[in-house]
């Protein structure tokens, strides 16, 4: 196979570049070698393939090319605001005005009445008359007398490059130069031939030519389609290789049987019937863990879909096979709640469960560390405290991570190292992400989706109210509280200033207090500046119904479970993102009573904020909301995916090219499953391509 390639030639060797421009190209655009220039794609094309008769110019046209004779030249205005106006006539019988405000003396010298010119520029109409300001203009000659036979590309550039003569269009000359020296075999095809044919994709070399210098817009579209597909396909091949090779090579502990722990719990203590989604996921986990390779499964379940019980059943399965399990949650409060709900569920079962967090007292901590080492503690629930080095297990078989967006890849990896054979990993998230995003950002994981809520849930009723309607909102909340319910008031974290957030919250607290006076009403307050014990205490008082109202910042966001709380008031809700609003709303609607979410806003809202609030009022479905969120914000902004590198597509978009992504995914899966080592002759080019482009993309780091 090929080892050196002209495309890896440093950019300074390209004719017309030289050391100074090369330096700028590197710094400004990251163009180091020929290949980088080839992958610097135009953002639009200028059509000089047609010359339009002046009489046919109309308001719909943007850039136009005309040709004709100059019939008049005038310099108008005074010294400070001089302009030159020339009149060009063609044989359609009409004229167009050409105007210059700068470089007038040069134009005067070079433009002469009676000569023929080719003119290109952005068309305006002034008093109904066609006009081009600062047109490109050249004398008609042998070369330009007939129109160009390709569209001229315009590239993204920077001010510094422009100053050095590399404008968006001048960059095109470099690309043209480059394309004139590379041959079709230099651009190695990386999609197997059969797939190219099946999907009617342009060969790679042709696609590169046509994306830069297409003859028609249709040809450009065809090239774009091919190169977008390539991006998605290559990414999916990589992800599937990682996944399948890990399946094949990773050792994993084997959960070979379903035993007494699982069965006893299932038959005697399961407090409800599982939903079909829960059953399906448990089957998937069961299958994954029985095969001797490490499970790496992402479980996406909307808030309230019942992930806890799935986690517990998986832990019981581990116990049946003689292994310990841990659950890691991102906050103390959540760890505490998990511990309590699991302890309750397990109260008649002969298993030991413990809670380990940063605030676990020394003696208790000692007891736990010993218990874990001796395997007298089977389940451990905790925060980050669990991944500390001092925590050693006798035989950890399953690690469950709740709300994974807060935990990075490295933290996952630290869990693996706690056992000689890496434990199975189940990552649970209540922030649904769209399927397309899951396929790209988490494409190396197996994932399960729980898109079904337990039966009998009443959807939360969501309404929007503005500041002027506050009194009415408070009256409503009061009525509900007087019926025995509880309410949350949530204030936004103001990112720029912790102090401002705090003041906001305090003000809110005073306001709520004035509507809900003590001693009849009791209020808890939780925020990020409190010491953990105080947070805990306030939370606990709310959980125990000692307080009816919880005033809080978004620390409350994840997972907290108080079924009697039926009102969620979100202050300044225009400041929250969609997924965060959905998360917050998920704190209510957990019991049998009808719940309400009230989105308060000021009177000024951006169009996007309005859209977010509208979506919230329309749907309770986290997957629908995630899809909208992706459309509104774009993939780069979705929490937890920024660093993934999986989304650095230059051309493809997981929002706009969903269908293509599905096709690429399928094709990649099929290919990898049939030839995981890429030994088949038809996959050799692809293999070579993957190897030589690995170092640049950072894909090597993801696992
Ligand atoms: P989440 O997925 O948000 O973590 P939880 O596991 O906290 O959801 O479950 C939410 C609530 O639903 C809990 O009170 C739980 O007991 C209950 N629940 C879970 N599964 C079922 C089910 N199959 N039928 C009825 N209630 C269920
Ligand atoms: Mg949960």
XYZ file of C-alpha atoms and ligand atoms in Angstrom:
731
model
C 0.000 0.000 0.000
C 0.952 3.585 -0.418
C 3.247 5.089 2.175
C 4.073 8.563 0.991
C 1.560 10.795 -0.577
C 1.822 14.098 -2.339
C -1.052 15.327 -0.204
C 1.258 15.384 2.803
C 3.564 17.932 1.120
C 4.035 21.075 3.225
C 1.929 23.945 1.906
C 4.913 26.239 1.278
C 5.898 24.058 -1.669
C 2.753 24.944 -3.545
C 3.391 27.415 -6.351
C 2.166 30.830 -5.300
C 2.454 30.223 -1.547
C 5.970 30.777 -0.213
C 7.090 31.028 3.409
C 5.139 34.110 4.525
C 1.811 33.030 3.141
C 2.473 29.489 4.320
C 2.979 30.750 7.827
C -0.280 32.647 7.734
C -2.185 29.732 6.245
C -0.980 27.559 9.107
C -1.782 30.064 11.819
C -5.022 31.405 10.466
C -6.647 28.376 8.901
C -4.696 25.377 10.130
C -3.571 24.566 6.610
C -0.215 22.811 6.908
C -0.104 20.414 3.995
C -1.729 20.063 0.596
C -4.426 17.845 2.017
C -5.529 20.563 4.422
C -5.993 22.990 1.561
C -8.008 20.393 -0.285
C -10.189 20.075 2.772
C -10.709 23.785 3.097
C -14.075 23.850 1.390
C -15.766 26.785 -0.319
C -18.834 28.145 1.424
C -20.371 29.320 -1.819
C -19.747 29.625 -5.524
C -19.886 32.511 -7.914
C -21.533 31.798 -11.183
C -19.584 33.286 -14.069
C -20.740 30.623 -16.456
C -23.414 32.883 -17.857
C -23.434 36.398 -19.202
C -26.780 38.033 -18.609
C -28.207 40.554 -21.054
C -28.598 43.828 -19.157
C -32.255 44.050 -20.130
C -32.960 40.752 -18.330
C -31.437 41.755 -14.997
C -33.951 41.547 -12.189
C -34.328 41.967 -8.449
C -33.946 38.279 -7.730
C -30.395 38.102 -9.031
C -27.544 38.470 -6.598
C -24.235 38.259 -8.441
C -24.286 38.882 -12.174
C -21.918 38.973 -15.088
C -22.534 41.330 -17.984
C -20.503 42.470 -20.948
C -20.713 45.577 -23.123
C -19.243 48.939 -24.045
C -18.643 51.857 -21.720
C -20.640 54.757 -23.142
C -20.109 57.394 -20.481
C -17.829 58.139 -17.511
C -18.421 60.862 -14.908
C -16.759 61.891 -11.695
C -19.385 63.228 -9.314
C -19.559 64.715 -5.829
C -17.094 66.961 -4.042
C -13.564 66.317 -2.804
C -14.637 64.552 0.371
C -17.230 62.311 -1.221
C -16.066 61.754 -4.730
C -17.450 58.923 -6.790
C -17.034 57.750 -10.318
C -19.952 56.500 -12.330
C -19.644 54.709 -15.652
C -22.444 53.599 -17.916
C -22.177 50.252 -19.657
C -24.432 49.292 -22.567
C -24.822 45.907 -24.235
C -26.690 44.914 -27.335
C -29.844 44.128 -25.395
C -30.434 47.852 -25.593
C -30.272 48.492 -21.849
C -27.561 50.057 -19.666
C -26.167 49.451 -16.199
C -24.423 51.875 -13.887
C -20.988 51.002 -12.467
C -19.939 52.992 -9.424
C -16.631 53.426 -7.603
C -15.984 55.296 -4.370
C -12.365 54.240 -4.067
C -9.409 53.814 -6.382
C -10.944 56.385 -8.697
C -7.747 57.632 -10.284
C -6.719 54.086 -11.228
C -10.119 53.416 -12.737
C -10.004 56.691 -14.651
C -6.718 55.673 -16.209
C -7.881 52.214 -17.182
C -11.527 52.509 -18.153
C -12.191 54.191 -21.436
C -15.347 55.171 -23.209
C -15.862 53.067 -26.304
C -14.009 49.966 -25.098
C -15.609 46.582 -24.279
C -15.453 45.111 -20.812
C -16.479 42.020 -18.892
C -18.074 43.050 -15.603
C -18.985 41.015 -12.539
C -20.453 41.991 -9.194
C -23.347 42.218 -6.805
C -26.424 43.637 -8.427
C -28.366 46.534 -6.899
C -31.258 48.528 -8.155
C -31.224 52.266 -7.561
C -34.349 54.149 -8.592
C -35.249 51.126 -10.691
C -31.939 51.212 -12.548
C -29.447 48.307 -12.328
C -26.182 49.177 -10.660
C -23.001 47.468 -9.478
C -20.787 49.116 -6.875
C -17.079 48.294 -7.149
C -17.474 45.695 -9.867
C -14.736 43.410 -11.054
C -13.945 44.643 -14.485
C -11.639 43.398 -17.220
C -11.076 44.281 -20.813
C -12.718 41.723 -23.063
C -10.033 39.599 -24.655
C -9.417 36.229 -26.250
C -9.496 34.436 -22.905
C -12.607 35.803 -21.311
C -14.758 36.402 -24.348
C -16.684 33.224 -23.634
C -17.980 32.559 -20.115
C -16.110 30.345 -17.621
C -17.082 26.688 -17.746
C -17.042 26.181 -13.989
C -18.371 27.943 -10.913
C -15.810 29.968 -9.029
C -15.400 28.998 -5.370
C -15.333 31.436 -2.445
C -13.602 30.266 0.725
C -13.674 31.230 4.372
C -10.688 33.439 5.079
C -9.477 35.983 7.654
C -8.527 39.667 7.682
C -4.851 38.821 7.992
C -4.956 36.548 4.982
C -6.880 39.109 2.969
C -4.174 41.664 3.704
C -1.684 39.250 2.173
C -3.685 38.794 -0.983
C -5.526 35.664 0.085
C -9.148 36.691 -0.054
C -11.968 34.192 -0.141
C -11.675 34.061 -3.899
C -7.911 34.263 -4.199
C -7.667 31.118 -2.117
C -9.403 29.492 -5.053
C -6.365 30.121 -7.233
C -4.256 28.075 -4.831
C -6.760 25.261 -4.850
C -6.865 25.391 -8.613
C -3.080 25.200 -8.727
C -3.139 22.239 -6.340
C -5.777 20.382 -8.312
C -3.708 20.835 -11.455
C -0.773 18.902 -9.978
C -2.501 16.052 -8.187
C -3.685 13.009 -10.005
C -6.656 10.829 -9.355
C -4.540 8.128 -7.693
C -3.251 10.686 -5.176
C -6.716 10.965 -3.697
C -7.152 7.407 -2.548
C -10.689 6.123 -2.581
C -11.744 5.239 0.962
C -15.230 3.905 0.383
C -15.451 0.338 -0.928
C -16.405 0.207 -4.573
C -19.552 -1.827 -4.034
C -20.868 0.781 -1.627
C -20.029 3.609 -4.003
C -22.020 1.903 -6.684
C -24.870 0.958 -4.483
C -25.320 4.507 -3.190
C -24.431 6.141 -6.503
C -21.684 8.208 -4.945
C -19.046 10.111 -6.880
C -15.528 8.678 -6.703
C -13.416 10.562 -4.196
C -11.133 12.310 -6.633
C -13.998 13.567 -8.743
C -15.831 14.712 -5.659
C -12.900 16.844 -4.535
C -12.631 18.425 -7.952
C -16.302 19.107 -8.156
C -16.760 20.487 -4.684
C -14.189 23.156 -5.439
C -14.795 23.760 -9.139
C -18.155 22.351 -10.150
C -19.527 22.961 -13.597
C -23.039 23.292 -12.281
C -24.721 23.638 -8.935
C -26.114 20.148 -9.359
C -22.603 18.790 -9.717
C -21.605 20.612 -6.557
C -24.485 19.001 -4.697
C -23.429 15.558 -5.880
C -19.880 16.160 -4.707
C -21.088 17.503 -1.387
C -23.254 14.444 -0.874
C -20.330 12.113 -1.507
C -17.984 13.957 0.857
C -20.570 14.275 3.601
C -21.242 10.595 3.372
C -17.538 9.896 3.564
C -17.219 11.890 6.786
C -20.097 10.063 8.414
C -19.070 6.689 7.106
C -15.435 6.975 8.178
C -16.510 8.126 11.649
C -18.930 5.231 11.938
C -16.354 2.704 10.763
C -13.981 3.940 13.440
C -16.607 3.826 16.176
C -17.761 0.385 15.173
C -14.205 -0.899 15.016
C -13.569 0.386 18.521
C -16.764 -1.177 19.751
C -16.426 -4.531 18.071
C -12.739 -4.922 18.776
C -13.375 -4.182 22.407
C -16.130 -6.757 22.417
C -13.777 -9.248 20.918
C -10.644 -8.530 22.870
C -11.801 -7.224 26.215
C -12.052 -9.729 28.909
C -15.124 -9.356 31.014
C -16.400 -11.127 34.046
C -19.078 -13.632 33.188
C -22.476 -13.425 34.816
C -23.482 -16.877 33.746
C -26.605 -17.421 35.778
C -29.674 -15.798 37.178
C -29.802 -16.979 40.760
C -31.458 -16.646 44.089
C -30.905 -12.953 44.744
C -32.431 -11.899 41.472
C -35.268 -14.391 41.530
C -36.231 -13.843 45.137
C -36.360 -10.119 44.672
C -38.170 -10.376 41.378
C -40.795 -12.777 42.625
C -41.341 -11.466 46.123
C -40.273 -7.868 46.544
C -40.593 -6.123 43.223
C -43.134 -3.403 44.137
C -44.674 -3.140 40.671
C -44.770 -4.735 37.259
C -41.858 -3.758 35.065
C -42.573 -1.762 31.957
C -41.743 -3.397 28.649
C -38.843 -0.987 28.230
C -37.437 -2.009 31.620
C -37.760 -5.688 30.737
C -36.049 -5.145 27.405
C -33.118 -3.323 28.961
C -32.650 -5.992 31.602
C -32.553 -8.601 28.867
C -29.928 -6.573 27.044
C -27.826 -6.317 30.170
C -28.248 -9.981 30.876
C -27.069 -10.839 27.377
C -24.101 -8.436 27.473
C -22.806 -9.669 30.775
C -22.997 -13.371 29.977
C -20.563 -13.342 27.106
C -17.179 -12.850 28.668
C -16.514 -9.417 27.272
C -16.898 -6.173 29.099
C -20.276 -4.492 28.864
C -20.175 -0.787 28.099
C -23.771 0.212 27.936
C -25.398 3.605 27.941
C -28.924 3.584 29.277
C -30.949 6.569 28.267
C -34.208 6.878 30.053
C -36.339 9.939 30.381
C -36.843 11.290 33.893
C -39.137 8.991 35.798
C -38.801 6.098 33.391
C -37.588 3.915 36.251
C -33.873 3.440 35.838
C -33.233 2.739 39.506
C -34.954 -0.605 39.489
C -33.069 -1.608 36.358
C -29.834 -0.763 38.128
C -30.876 -2.788 41.137
C -31.789 -5.851 39.089
C -28.423 -5.677 37.352
C -26.714 -5.508 40.726
C -28.635 -8.532 41.942
C -27.534 -10.362 38.830
C -23.938 -9.515 39.695
C -24.491 -10.738 43.241
C -25.892 -14.011 41.957
C -22.584 -14.555 40.226
C -20.517 -13.646 43.241
C -19.627 -10.077 42.277
C -19.858 -6.720 43.992
C -21.474 -3.652 42.419
C -21.206 0.066 42.811
C -23.409 2.991 41.854
C -21.847 6.375 41.448
C -23.961 9.551 41.489
C -22.803 13.100 40.800
C -23.991 14.706 44.054
C -24.289 13.802 47.731
C -28.021 14.337 47.697
C -28.473 11.946 44.840
C -26.193 9.327 46.298
C -28.113 9.598 49.535
C -31.435 9.168 47.754
C -30.223 6.200 45.780
C -28.954 4.646 48.950
C -32.249 5.164 50.693
C -34.454 3.898 47.904
C -32.230 0.863 47.335
C -32.072 0.118 51.058
C -35.855 0.238 51.213
C -36.248 -2.048 48.225
C -33.689 -4.450 49.667
C -34.851 -4.414 53.263
C -35.883 -8.060 53.236
C -32.962 -9.249 51.185
C -29.771 -10.709 52.635
C -27.456 -8.196 50.954
C -25.237 -5.559 52.510
C -25.391 -2.082 51.045
C -23.399 0.972 52.126
C -23.117 4.670 51.328
C -19.771 6.338 50.740
C -19.457 10.064 50.094
C -17.108 12.884 50.929
C -18.895 13.444 54.198
C -18.866 9.839 55.400
C -17.387 9.852 58.920
C -13.974 8.286 59.418
C -15.081 5.279 61.423
C -17.857 4.458 59.001
C -15.470 4.939 56.092
C -13.026 2.493 57.637
C -15.775 -0.033 58.116
C -16.843 0.368 54.490
C -13.332 0.079 53.031
C -12.815 -3.090 55.021
C -16.202 -4.460 54.035
C -15.500 -3.874 50.384
C -12.154 -5.603 50.582
C -13.591 -8.561 52.392
C -16.713 -8.727 50.274
C -19.007 -8.373 53.249
C -20.448 -5.309 51.545
C -22.032 -6.266 48.234
C -23.399 -2.965 46.982
C -21.856 0.424 47.445
C -23.565 3.687 46.582
C -21.618 6.915 46.500
C -20.165 9.957 44.869
C -16.718 10.495 43.380
C -15.459 9.187 46.714
C -15.814 5.707 45.215
C -13.101 6.179 42.624
C -10.469 7.241 45.108
C -7.497 4.910 45.246
C -8.138 3.908 48.853
C -11.342 2.215 47.776
C -10.488 -1.388 46.906
C -12.921 -4.118 46.083
C -12.544 -7.830 46.520
C -14.310 -8.500 43.230
C -16.061 -5.614 41.591
C -18.174 -6.920 38.728
C -20.498 -4.059 37.856
C -20.114 -0.303 37.978
C -23.170 1.838 37.414
C -22.809 5.536 36.748
C -25.917 7.641 37.160
C -26.288 10.850 35.160
C -23.154 10.347 33.163
C -22.915 13.843 31.748
C -21.084 14.879 34.845
C -18.505 12.152 34.570
C -15.792 12.090 31.967
C -14.228 9.250 30.078
C -11.223 9.209 32.400
C -13.415 8.726 35.417
C -15.037 5.786 33.724
C -11.584 4.394 33.105
C -10.633 4.728 36.764
C -13.486 2.452 37.661
C -12.209 -0.201 35.328
C -8.929 -0.324 37.126
C -10.526 -1.400 40.358
C -10.605 -5.011 39.303
C -8.203 -7.313 37.496
C -10.837 -8.033 34.924
C -12.636 -4.752 34.181
C -16.156 -4.607 35.587
C -19.194 -4.209 33.389
C -20.166 -0.590 33.007
C -23.697 0.723 32.867
C -24.002 4.456 32.347
C -27.452 5.860 33.051
C -28.551 9.251 31.862
C -31.802 11.111 32.278
C -30.871 13.642 29.662
C -32.141 12.026 26.536
C -30.058 12.838 23.534
C -31.256 12.436 19.983
C -30.441 9.204 18.297
C -28.171 10.872 15.771
C -26.129 12.421 18.517
C -25.946 9.146 20.407
C -24.706 7.439 17.274
C -21.873 9.883 16.854
C -20.939 11.013 20.337
C -21.457 7.629 21.986
C -21.194 5.425 18.954
C -18.547 3.280 20.618
C -20.940 2.336 23.407
C -23.880 0.029 23.250
C -26.955 1.870 24.220
C -30.434 1.159 25.415
C -33.344 3.499 25.332
C -36.192 3.519 27.854
C -38.806 5.584 26.125
C -41.765 4.402 28.151
C -43.008 5.738 31.457
C -44.564 3.463 34.099
C -48.336 3.267 33.703
C -50.700 5.646 35.468
C -48.456 8.671 35.335
C -50.239 11.914 34.686
C -48.267 14.186 32.419
C -47.128 17.404 34.063
C -49.189 20.395 32.944
C -46.816 23.139 31.855
C -47.770 26.784 31.450
C -45.980 30.026 30.755
C -46.658 33.105 32.900
C -44.944 36.439 32.896
C -43.816 38.598 35.751
C -47.091 40.574 35.743
C -49.008 37.413 36.571
C -46.913 36.551 39.605
C -49.646 37.203 42.169
C -51.948 34.786 40.375
C -49.199 32.174 40.290
C -48.579 32.562 44.007
C -52.290 32.172 44.752
C -52.366 29.004 42.735
C -49.332 27.600 44.503
C -50.888 28.475 47.845
C -54.052 26.540 47.003
C -52.025 23.469 46.096
C -49.898 23.709 49.217
C -53.020 24.055 51.314
C -54.171 20.759 49.796
C -51.047 19.206 51.257
C -48.670 19.417 48.285
C -45.164 20.811 48.090
C -43.568 23.243 45.665
C -40.190 24.076 44.190
C -39.081 27.583 43.232
C -35.968 27.412 41.068
C -33.670 30.314 40.267
C -31.087 30.333 37.504
C -27.382 30.230 38.111
C -25.960 33.367 36.608
C -22.837 32.092 34.975
C -20.785 35.275 35.030
C -21.257 35.869 38.703
C -21.836 33.589 41.605
C -22.558 36.655 43.682
C -25.357 37.776 41.393
C -26.912 34.322 41.453
C -26.793 34.360 45.188
C -28.406 37.778 45.438
C -31.066 36.690 42.986
C -31.822 33.657 45.050
C -31.952 35.626 48.308
C -34.310 38.140 46.789
C -36.455 35.311 45.556
C -36.416 33.743 48.970
C -37.628 36.962 50.608
C -40.331 37.311 48.002
C -41.550 33.749 48.456
C -41.486 34.256 52.206
C -43.675 37.338 51.944
C -46.300 35.299 50.109
C -45.896 32.289 52.386
C -45.410 33.631 55.909
C -44.098 31.590 58.782
C -45.085 29.770 60.858
C -47.882 28.442 58.699
C -45.473 27.848 55.849
C -41.944 26.529 56.143
C -39.326 27.024 53.501
C -36.150 25.099 52.669
C -33.387 26.725 50.734
C -30.550 24.959 48.929
C -27.748 26.538 46.937
C -24.200 25.903 45.849
C -22.558 28.071 48.494
C -23.921 26.130 51.443
C -21.789 23.642 53.302
C -22.903 20.099 52.422
C -24.421 19.421 55.861
C -26.675 22.424 55.611
C -27.713 21.494 52.103
C -28.431 18.010 53.286
C -30.473 19.254 56.234
C -32.600 21.562 54.112
C -33.135 18.863 51.553
C -34.035 16.356 54.195
C -36.579 18.705 55.750
C -38.259 19.022 52.374
C -38.167 15.276 51.771
C -39.740 14.716 55.215
C -42.420 17.310 54.474
C -41.270 19.500 57.373
C -41.140 22.262 54.784
C -43.648 22.825 52.003
C -41.465 24.931 49.800
C -38.022 24.425 48.360
C -36.252 27.511 47.084
C -33.176 26.526 45.187
C -30.752 27.077 42.360
C -30.257 24.312 39.844
C -28.314 22.156 42.296
C -31.634 20.418 42.687
C -31.651 19.506 39.050
C -30.752 15.889 38.882
C -32.608 12.922 40.172
C -34.103 14.220 43.413
C -37.255 12.325 44.223
C -40.035 13.856 46.335
C -43.305 12.399 45.017
C -45.463 14.762 47.086
C -43.965 17.801 45.352
C -46.360 18.710 42.550
C -45.446 22.284 41.707
C -42.348 23.443 39.924
C -42.033 27.180 39.495
C -39.045 28.143 37.373
C -38.042 31.767 37.749
C -36.457 33.605 34.787
C -37.064 30.471 32.797
C -35.922 32.214 29.627
C -32.401 31.840 30.972
C -32.494 28.038 31.012
C -31.698 25.646 28.204
C -34.288 23.166 27.031
C -32.757 20.067 28.489
C -32.270 21.796 31.808
C -35.899 22.917 31.887
C -36.946 19.377 31.138
C -34.714 18.031 33.883
C -36.153 20.475 36.376
C -39.692 19.651 35.388
C -38.850 16.016 35.976
C -38.708 16.736 39.713
C -42.512 16.876 39.748
C -45.048 14.438 38.360
C -43.540 11.646 40.427
C -46.569 10.824 42.528
C -50.212 10.106 41.892
C -51.404 13.748 42.035
C -51.605 16.072 39.069
C -48.435 18.146 38.827
C -47.757 21.561 37.349
C -44.749 23.337 35.952
C -44.963 27.118 35.751
C -42.407 28.865 33.579
C -42.069 32.450 34.730
C -40.356 34.940 32.456
C -39.753 38.648 32.212
C -41.453 40.464 29.371
C -38.368 40.515 27.140
C -37.442 37.213 25.579
C -35.335 36.272 22.603
C -36.979 34.400 19.759
C -35.090 31.296 20.799
C -36.237 31.584 24.412
C -39.822 31.898 23.197
C -39.369 28.777 21.129
C -37.948 26.857 24.089
C -40.848 27.815 26.303
C -43.345 26.938 23.604
C -41.801 23.483 23.206
C -41.881 22.929 26.962
C -45.579 23.787 27.099
C -46.301 21.450 24.201
C -44.563 18.229 25.154
C -43.385 16.133 28.077
C -41.375 13.770 25.942
C -37.670 14.082 26.650
C -36.643 12.600 23.332
C -38.736 15.106 21.393
C -37.284 17.906 23.493
C -33.747 16.680 22.907
C -34.355 16.656 19.178
C -35.601 20.259 19.288
C -32.703 21.268 21.479
C -30.272 19.913 18.948
C -32.023 21.817 16.173
C -32.007 25.046 18.142
C -28.485 24.930 19.444
C -26.514 22.666 17.174
C -24.493 19.667 18.296
C -21.474 21.532 19.637
C -23.483 23.060 22.429
C -25.151 19.954 23.737
C -23.848 19.200 27.183
C -21.305 16.466 27.487
C -20.495 16.142 23.829
C -18.283 19.139 23.262
C -15.087 17.299 23.951
C -16.038 14.173 22.112
C -14.293 14.946 18.839
C -16.876 12.771 17.211
C -18.724 15.789 16.010
C -15.990 17.615 14.176
C -17.547 17.221 10.804
C -16.617 19.784 8.218
C -19.498 19.166 5.885
C -21.997 16.784 7.394
C -24.445 17.831 10.063
C -26.139 15.447 12.424
C -29.132 17.765 12.394
C -29.584 18.086 8.660
C -28.141 14.808 7.455
C -29.922 12.397 9.758
C -30.934 9.991 7.075
C -27.495 9.861 5.581
C -26.094 9.167 9.026
C -28.414 6.187 9.399
C -27.248 4.837 6.069
C -23.590 5.401 6.936
C -24.089 3.710 10.278
C -25.673 0.638 8.720
C -23.017 0.398 6.024
C -20.220 0.735 8.564
C -21.732 -1.889 10.843
C -22.091 -4.341 8.008
C -18.544 -3.765 6.854
C -16.977 -4.038 10.294
C -18.980 -7.110 11.215
C -17.911 -8.926 8.081
C -14.260 -7.862 8.177
C -13.260 -6.654 11.615
C -9.523 -6.817 10.868
C -9.987 -5.195 7.467
C -8.189 -7.945 5.608
C -10.447 -8.233 2.570
C -8.906 -6.810 -0.616
C -11.787 -4.384 -1.179
C -11.172 -2.838 2.231
C -7.446 -2.203 1.847
C -7.757 1.402 0.766
C -10.073 2.114 3.648
C -7.658 0.462 6.061
C -4.778 2.543 4.768
C -6.859 5.692 4.996
C -7.858 5.002 8.595
C -4.283 4.407 9.632
C -2.786 7.459 8.024
C -5.497 9.838 9.203
C -5.700 8.552 12.755
C -3.070 10.750 14.346
C -4.562 13.934 13.010
C -8.151 13.490 14.103
C -7.581 12.592 17.714
C -9.704 9.512 17.301
C -6.951 7.440 18.765
C -7.657 9.015 22.113
C -11.259 7.967 22.295
C -12.007 4.585 23.734
P -35.504 7.665 36.935
O -35.469 6.927 35.648
O -35.847 9.099 36.735
O -34.284 7.448 37.769
P -36.778 6.282 39.067
O -36.024 5.030 38.970
O -36.427 7.222 40.159
O -36.756 7.061 37.699
O -38.311 5.923 39.110
C -39.285 6.921 39.232
C -40.464 6.419 40.029
O -41.176 5.450 39.298
C -40.048 5.748 41.316
O -40.931 6.174 42.312
C -40.206 4.274 41.006
O -40.500 3.529 42.151
C -41.354 4.253 40.037
N -41.327 3.155 39.089
C -40.261 2.690 38.410
N -40.607 1.668 37.599
C -41.933 1.485 37.753
C -42.892 0.592 37.173
N -42.528 -0.325 36.269
N -44.171 0.698 37.568
C -44.536 1.624 38.465
N -43.700 2.498 39.048
C -42.405 2.442 38.703
Mg -32.714 8.439 38.662
